[in-house]
Amino acid sequence: MNIKTKILDANKENDILEAAAMIQKGQIIAVPTETVYGLAADARNINAVEKIFTVKNRPSNHPLIVHIASFEKISEWAKDIPPAAAIIAKYFWPGPITLLLKKSDSVNDVVTGGLKTIAIRVPQNEMFLKILHLLNTGVAAPSANPHKRISPTTSQHVMSGLSGKIDAVLDGGPCNIGVESTILDLTKSKISILRHGPITKKMIENVLQVPIYSPSSHLEKVPGNMRAHYQPYTTTSLKSLGEIEKQLSLIKNQEKLFGIIHYSDLQYTHKNIKAIKLSKNKTQYGKLIYNALHELDKMNADQILVEAPPNTGEWDDILDRLSKASVVKI
Ligand code: AMP
Ligand code: MG
């Protein structure tokens, strides 16, 4: 399949209208969200939703998140909605947290990967929200990258993975947050985090006033829950600063090329290195981590070494994504 991928400009009103019209027609287009770029299709149009799975090469049992314009629309997609949903929506929507609820009978199984539950979110990105308000439907949108690869945080990342396979990309500049949404399961008596994200366990506990579970491994069908995911093509390892410095000091072959992502001061004498220093501030770091991985992955290095993030709850999402990026080859 090779089609012309149109580039639309999210700062132009007409291009936003065109993006909405394309989704309405059953086309699939990449759109900016505050987390990562999403590959959007009308969640009520099964042909369009099926195209998402084909284009991403995503297994059909991996459910999609449905994006809606506001909390008021939630009952079109979910049923038996617990009071906690309204509290989360009040404090964090529009924003980077997705709720897992029982799906309404009208939602086609293709969207939910055959499950009786549905993941729903109101995104914060203004351009995407405009599109959702223009459409009289929800929009299914997984990350706009080939299955298991690094999520895109710019339209260039989207094009490098899916150019020629999707109808358009709406360029809204770099994503503001840069890490996928938190996924919170509200279908059981114990509320739990299925995927760590920008809204942390502590933030959720503060507003719900109940303990939130975050099993380190669980059996739920959450695509982001596979052991290997978010992977660069280059072998990637997560190590402490000391381990990275030690590894570099032991390399004899100066031809070997290393990509490094770090946030502490790093000492090395090895010549063939491209190092990207990110901020120690979690928010700033999150915005740029996928871009750094995309940049280093382009170099065909022998290895990418990533300094392990601080072991505090605030960094849980980054630790999760980097651990999955560095699982031995898939
Ligand atoms: P992505 O494909 O990167 O957008 O991620 C979508 C996320 O939503 C994955 O982690 C999915 O597991 C999660 N998700 C969507 N629907 C469900 C569902 N019904 N049950 C569990 N997780 C879901
Ligand atoms: Mg993804």
Coordinates of C-alpha atoms and ligand atoms in Angstrom, one line a residue:
M1 CA 0.0 0.0 0.0
N2 CA 1.5 3.3 -1.0
I3 CA -0.7 6.4 -0.9
K4 CA 0.2 10.1 -0.8
T5 CA 0.2 11.3 2.8
K6 CA -1.0 14.9 2.9
I7 CA 0.6 17.3 5.4
L8 CA -2.0 19.6 7.0
D9 CA -1.1 22.5 9.3
A10 CA -2.9 22.5 12.6
N11 CA -2.5 26.3 12.9
K12 CA -4.8 26.8 9.8
E13 CA -8.5 26.7 10.5
N14 CA -9.2 25.2 7.0
D15 CA -6.7 22.4 7.6
I16 CA -8.5 21.5 10.9
L17 CA -11.8 21.4 9.0
E18 CA -10.2 19.3 6.4
A19 CA -8.8 16.9 9.0
A20 CA -12.2 16.5 10.6
A21 CA -13.8 15.9 7.2
M22 CA -11.3 13.3 6.3
I23 CA -12.0 11.4 9.6
Q24 CA -15.7 11.7 8.9
K25 CA -15.2 10.2 5.4
G26 CA -13.5 7.1 6.9
Q27 CA -9.9 8.1 6.3
I28 CA -7.1 7.7 8.8
I29 CA -4.9 10.6 9.8
A30 CA -2.3 11.3 12.4
V31 CA -3.2 14.1 14.8
P32 CA -1.3 15.9 17.6
T33 CA -2.3 15.2 21.2
E34 CA -0.6 16.5 24.3
T35 CA 0.8 13.0 24.9
V36 CA 2.0 11.6 21.5
Y37 CA 0.7 11.8 18.0
G38 CA -2.3 9.6 17.5
L39 CA -3.5 7.7 14.4
A40 CA -7.1 8.8 14.3
A41 CA -10.2 7.1 12.8
D42 CA -13.9 7.4 13.5
A43 CA -14.5 4.9 16.2
R44 CA -18.0 4.1 14.8
N45 CA -16.6 3.3 11.3
I46 CA -15.3 -0.3 11.5
N47 CA -13.6 -0.1 8.1
A48 CA -11.6 2.9 9.2
V49 CA -10.8 1.3 12.6
E50 CA -9.6 -1.9 10.8
K51 CA -7.3 0.3 8.7
I52 CA -5.5 1.5 11.9
F53 CA -4.7 -2.1 12.8
T54 CA -3.4 -2.9 9.3
V55 CA -1.3 0.2 8.9
K56 CA 0.3 -0.1 12.4
N57 CA 0.7 -3.9 12.0
R58 CA -1.0 -4.1 15.4
P59 CA -2.5 -7.4 16.6
S60 CA -6.3 -7.2 16.4
N61 CA -6.7 -8.1 20.1
H62 CA -4.9 -4.9 21.2
P63 CA -7.7 -2.4 22.1
L64 CA -7.7 1.2 21.1
I65 CA -8.3 4.3 23.2
V66 CA -11.5 6.3 22.2
H67 CA -11.1 10.0 22.4
I68 CA -14.3 12.1 23.1
A69 CA -15.0 15.8 23.2
S70 CA -16.2 16.0 26.8
F71 CA -17.2 14.0 29.8
E72 CA -20.8 14.4 28.9
K73 CA -20.4 12.1 25.9
I74 CA -19.1 9.2 28.0
S75 CA -22.4 7.4 28.2
E76 CA -22.4 7.0 24.4
W77 CA -19.4 4.7 24.9
A78 CA -19.5 3.2 28.4
K79 CA -22.0 1.9 30.9
D80 CA -22.2 1.4 34.7
I81 CA -20.0 4.4 35.1
P82 CA -18.8 4.7 38.7
P83 CA -18.7 8.1 40.6
A84 CA -14.9 8.0 40.5
A85 CA -15.0 8.7 36.7
A86 CA -16.7 12.0 37.2
I87 CA -14.1 13.0 39.9
I88 CA -11.2 12.1 37.6
A89 CA -12.8 14.0 34.7
K90 CA -13.4 17.0 36.9
Y91 CA -9.7 17.2 38.0
F92 CA -7.8 15.9 35.1
W93 CA -9.9 16.1 31.9
P94 CA -9.1 17.4 29.3
G95 CA -5.8 15.7 30.0
P96 CA -3.4 12.7 29.9
I97 CA -5.4 10.1 31.8
T98 CA -7.5 7.3 30.2
L99 CA -10.3 5.6 32.0
L100 CA -11.1 1.9 31.6
L101 CA -14.8 1.3 31.9
K102 CA -17.4 -1.3 30.9
K103 CA -18.2 -0.8 27.2
S104 CA -21.6 0.2 26.0
D105 CA -23.4 -2.5 23.9
S106 CA -23.3 -0.2 20.9
V107 CA -19.5 -0.1 20.6
N108 CA -18.1 -2.5 18.1
D109 CA -15.7 -5.2 19.4
V110 CA -13.1 -4.3 16.8
V111 CA -12.4 -1.1 18.7
T112 CA -12.0 -2.9 22.1
G113 CA -10.0 -5.8 20.7
G114 CA -12.9 -8.1 21.6
L115 CA -13.0 -7.0 25.2
K116 CA -16.1 -6.0 27.1
T117 CA -14.3 -2.9 28.5
I118 CA -13.4 0.4 26.8
A119 CA -10.6 2.9 27.3
I120 CA -11.8 6.5 27.0
R121 CA -10.1 9.9 27.3
V122 CA -10.7 13.6 26.7
P123 CA -7.5 15.0 25.3
Q124 CA -6.1 18.4 26.1
N125 CA -4.5 19.4 22.8
E126 CA -6.7 22.2 21.4
M127 CA -6.4 21.3 17.8
F128 CA -7.5 17.7 18.4
L129 CA -10.3 18.9 20.7
K130 CA -11.6 21.2 18.0
I131 CA -11.8 18.2 15.7
L132 CA -13.6 16.2 18.3
H133 CA -16.1 19.0 18.8
L134 CA -16.7 19.2 15.0
L135 CA -17.4 15.4 14.7
N136 CA -20.4 13.8 16.1
T137 CA -18.5 10.7 17.2
G138 CA -15.5 9.5 19.2
V139 CA -12.1 9.0 17.7
A140 CA -10.1 5.8 18.1
A141 CA -6.4 6.8 18.2
P142 CA -3.5 4.7 19.2
S143 CA 0.0 6.1 18.8
A144 CA 0.9 6.9 15.2
N145 CA 3.8 4.6 14.8
P146 CA 4.4 1.0 13.6
H147 CA 3.5 -1.6 16.3
K148 CA 6.1 -1.8 19.1
R149 CA 8.2 1.1 17.9
I150 CA 9.0 4.5 19.5
S151 CA 5.9 6.7 19.8
P152 CA 6.0 9.9 17.7
T153 CA 6.1 13.3 19.3
T154 CA 6.5 15.3 16.1
S155 CA 4.9 15.1 12.6
Q156 CA 8.4 14.2 11.3
H157 CA 8.5 11.1 13.6
V158 CA 5.0 10.1 12.2
M159 CA 6.2 10.5 8.6
S160 CA 9.3 8.5 9.2
G161 CA 7.2 5.5 10.4
L162 CA 4.0 5.8 8.4
S163 CA 4.5 8.0 5.3
G164 CA 2.7 6.5 2.3
K165 CA 0.5 4.4 4.5
I166 CA -1.9 7.0 6.0
D167 CA -4.1 9.7 4.4
A168 CA -2.7 12.7 6.2
V169 CA -0.8 14.1 9.2
L170 CA -2.0 17.2 10.9
D171 CA 1.2 19.0 12.0
G172 CA 0.7 20.7 15.3
G173 CA 4.3 20.9 16.3
P174 CA 6.0 18.9 19.1
C175 CA 3.7 17.3 21.7
N176 CA 3.5 19.2 25.0
I177 CA 3.9 16.2 27.3
G178 CA 5.5 13.6 25.2
V179 CA 4.6 10.5 27.2
E180 CA 1.5 8.3 26.7
S181 CA -1.5 8.8 29.1
T182 CA -2.0 7.1 32.4
I183 CA -4.5 4.2 32.2
L184 CA -6.8 3.8 35.2
D185 CA -9.0 0.7 35.6
L186 CA -12.4 1.7 37.1
T187 CA -14.1 -1.7 36.3
K188 CA -13.2 -3.4 39.5
S189 CA -13.7 -2.7 43.2
K190 CA -10.0 -2.0 43.6
I191 CA -9.0 0.8 41.4
S192 CA -5.6 0.3 39.6
I193 CA -3.2 1.8 37.2
L194 CA -2.7 -0.3 34.1
R195 CA -0.2 1.9 32.5
H196 CA 1.9 4.6 34.3
G197 CA 1.6 8.0 32.8
P198 CA 1.8 11.8 33.4
I199 CA -0.9 11.7 36.0
T200 CA 0.8 9.8 38.9
K201 CA -0.6 7.4 41.5
K202 CA -0.2 10.1 44.1
M203 CA -2.1 12.7 42.1
I204 CA -5.0 10.2 41.6
E205 CA -5.0 9.2 45.3
N206 CA -5.2 12.9 46.3
V207 CA -8.4 13.4 44.4
L208 CA -10.1 10.0 44.9
Q209 CA -9.0 9.6 48.6
V210 CA -8.7 5.8 48.2
P211 CA -5.6 3.7 47.7
I212 CA -4.7 3.1 44.1
Y213 CA -3.1 -0.2 43.1
S214 CA -0.3 -0.3 40.5
P215 CA 0.7 -3.9 40.1
S216 CA 4.1 -4.0 38.5
S217 CA 3.0 -6.8 36.2
H218 CA -0.6 -7.7 35.4
L219 CA -2.5 -9.8 32.9
E220 CA -4.7 -7.1 31.5
K221 CA -4.7 -6.7 27.7
V222 CA -3.0 -3.4 27.6
P223 CA -0.8 -2.9 24.5
G224 CA 1.7 -0.9 26.5
N225 CA 1.8 -3.8 28.9
M226 CA 4.0 -6.0 26.7
R227 CA 7.5 -6.6 28.0
A228 CA 9.0 -5.2 24.8
H229 CA 7.5 -2.1 23.3
Y230 CA 8.5 1.5 22.4
Q231 CA 11.6 0.0 20.9
P232 CA 14.4 1.7 18.9
Y233 CA 15.9 -0.5 16.1
T234 CA 19.3 0.0 17.8
T235 CA 20.0 -2.2 20.8
T236 CA 19.2 0.0 23.9
S237 CA 20.3 -0.5 27.5
L238 CA 19.2 1.2 30.6
K239 CA 22.1 1.7 33.1
S240 CA 23.3 3.8 36.0
L241 CA 25.7 6.7 35.2
G242 CA 28.5 4.7 36.8
E243 CA 27.8 1.6 34.6
I244 CA 27.8 3.8 31.4
E245 CA 31.1 5.4 32.3
K246 CA 32.6 2.1 33.1
Q247 CA 31.4 0.5 29.9
L248 CA 32.8 3.4 27.8
S249 CA 36.1 3.2 29.6
L250 CA 36.5 -0.5 28.7
I251 CA 35.8 -0.1 25.0
K252 CA 39.0 -0.6 23.0
N253 CA 37.6 -0.3 19.5
Q254 CA 37.3 3.5 18.9
E255 CA 35.2 2.8 15.8
K256 CA 32.3 1.6 17.8
L257 CA 29.5 4.2 17.9
F258 CA 27.4 4.9 21.0
G259 CA 24.3 7.0 21.4
I260 CA 23.9 8.2 25.0
I261 CA 20.9 9.8 26.8
H262 CA 21.8 11.2 30.2
Y263 CA 20.7 13.9 32.6
S264 CA 23.7 13.9 35.1
D265 CA 27.2 15.1 34.2
L266 CA 28.9 12.3 32.2
Q267 CA 32.7 11.7 31.9
Y268 CA 34.1 9.7 29.0
T269 CA 37.1 9.6 26.7
H270 CA 35.7 7.3 24.0
K271 CA 35.7 9.3 20.7
N272 CA 32.7 8.0 18.8
I273 CA 29.8 9.2 20.8
K274 CA 26.6 11.2 20.3
A275 CA 25.4 12.2 23.7
I276 CA 22.0 13.9 24.3
K277 CA 21.7 15.6 27.7
L278 CA 18.2 16.0 28.9
S279 CA 16.8 18.0 31.9
K280 CA 16.7 16.6 35.4
N281 CA 13.2 18.1 35.5
K282 CA 10.7 15.2 34.8
T283 CA 8.3 17.4 32.8
Q284 CA 11.1 18.7 30.5
Y285 CA 12.7 15.3 30.3
G286 CA 9.3 13.7 29.3
K287 CA 8.8 16.2 26.5
L288 CA 12.1 15.2 24.8
I289 CA 12.8 11.6 25.6
Y290 CA 11.2 10.0 22.5
N291 CA 12.7 12.7 20.3
A292 CA 16.2 11.8 21.7
L293 CA 15.5 8.1 21.1
H294 CA 14.3 8.8 17.5
E295 CA 17.5 11.0 16.9
L296 CA 19.9 8.4 18.2
D297 CA 18.1 5.5 16.4
K298 CA 18.7 7.3 13.1
M299 CA 22.5 7.1 13.5
N300 CA 22.9 3.3 13.2
A301 CA 24.9 3.2 16.4
D302 CA 26.2 0.0 17.9
Q303 CA 24.3 0.6 21.0
I304 CA 22.2 3.3 22.8
L305 CA 22.9 3.7 26.5
V306 CA 20.3 5.4 28.6
E307 CA 20.9 6.7 32.1
A308 CA 18.3 5.1 34.4
P309 CA 15.8 7.7 35.7
P310 CA 15.4 8.5 39.4
N311 CA 13.6 5.8 41.3
T312 CA 10.7 8.0 42.5
G313 CA 7.0 7.7 41.8
E314 CA 7.1 10.8 39.6
W315 CA 9.3 9.1 37.1
D316 CA 7.3 5.8 37.0
D317 CA 6.0 6.4 33.4
I318 CA 9.5 7.1 32.1
L319 CA 11.0 4.1 33.8
D320 CA 8.3 1.9 32.4
R321 CA 8.8 3.1 28.8
L322 CA 12.6 3.0 29.0
S323 CA 12.5 -0.5 30.5
K324 CA 10.3 -1.7 27.6
A325 CA 12.6 0.1 25.1
S326 CA 15.6 -1.8 26.5
V327 CA 14.2 -5.3 26.6
V328 CA 16.5 -7.5 24.5
K329 CA 15.6 -7.6 20.8
I330 CA 12.1 -8.6 19.7
Ligands
AMP1 P1 -1.5 3.1 22.3 O1 -1.7 2.0 21.3 O2 -0.1 3.4 22.4 O3 -2.4 4.3 22.0 O4 -2.0 2.5 23.6 C1 -3.4 2.3 23.9 C2 -3.5 1.8 25.3 O5 -4.9 1.7 25.7 C3 -3.0 0.5 25.4 O6 -2.1 0.5 26.5 C4 -4.2 -0.4 25.7 O7 -4.0 -1.4 26.4 C5 -5.1 0.5 26.4 N1 -6.5 0.0 26.3 C6 -7.4 0.4 25.4 N2 -8.5 -0.3 25.5 C7 -8.3 -1.1 26.6 C8 -9.2 -2.1 27.2 N3 -10.4 -2.3 26.8 N4 -8.6 -2.8 28.2 C9 -7.4 -2.5 28.6 N5 -6.6 -1.6 28.1 C10 -7.0 -0.9 27.0
MG2 MG 1.5 2.8 21.1

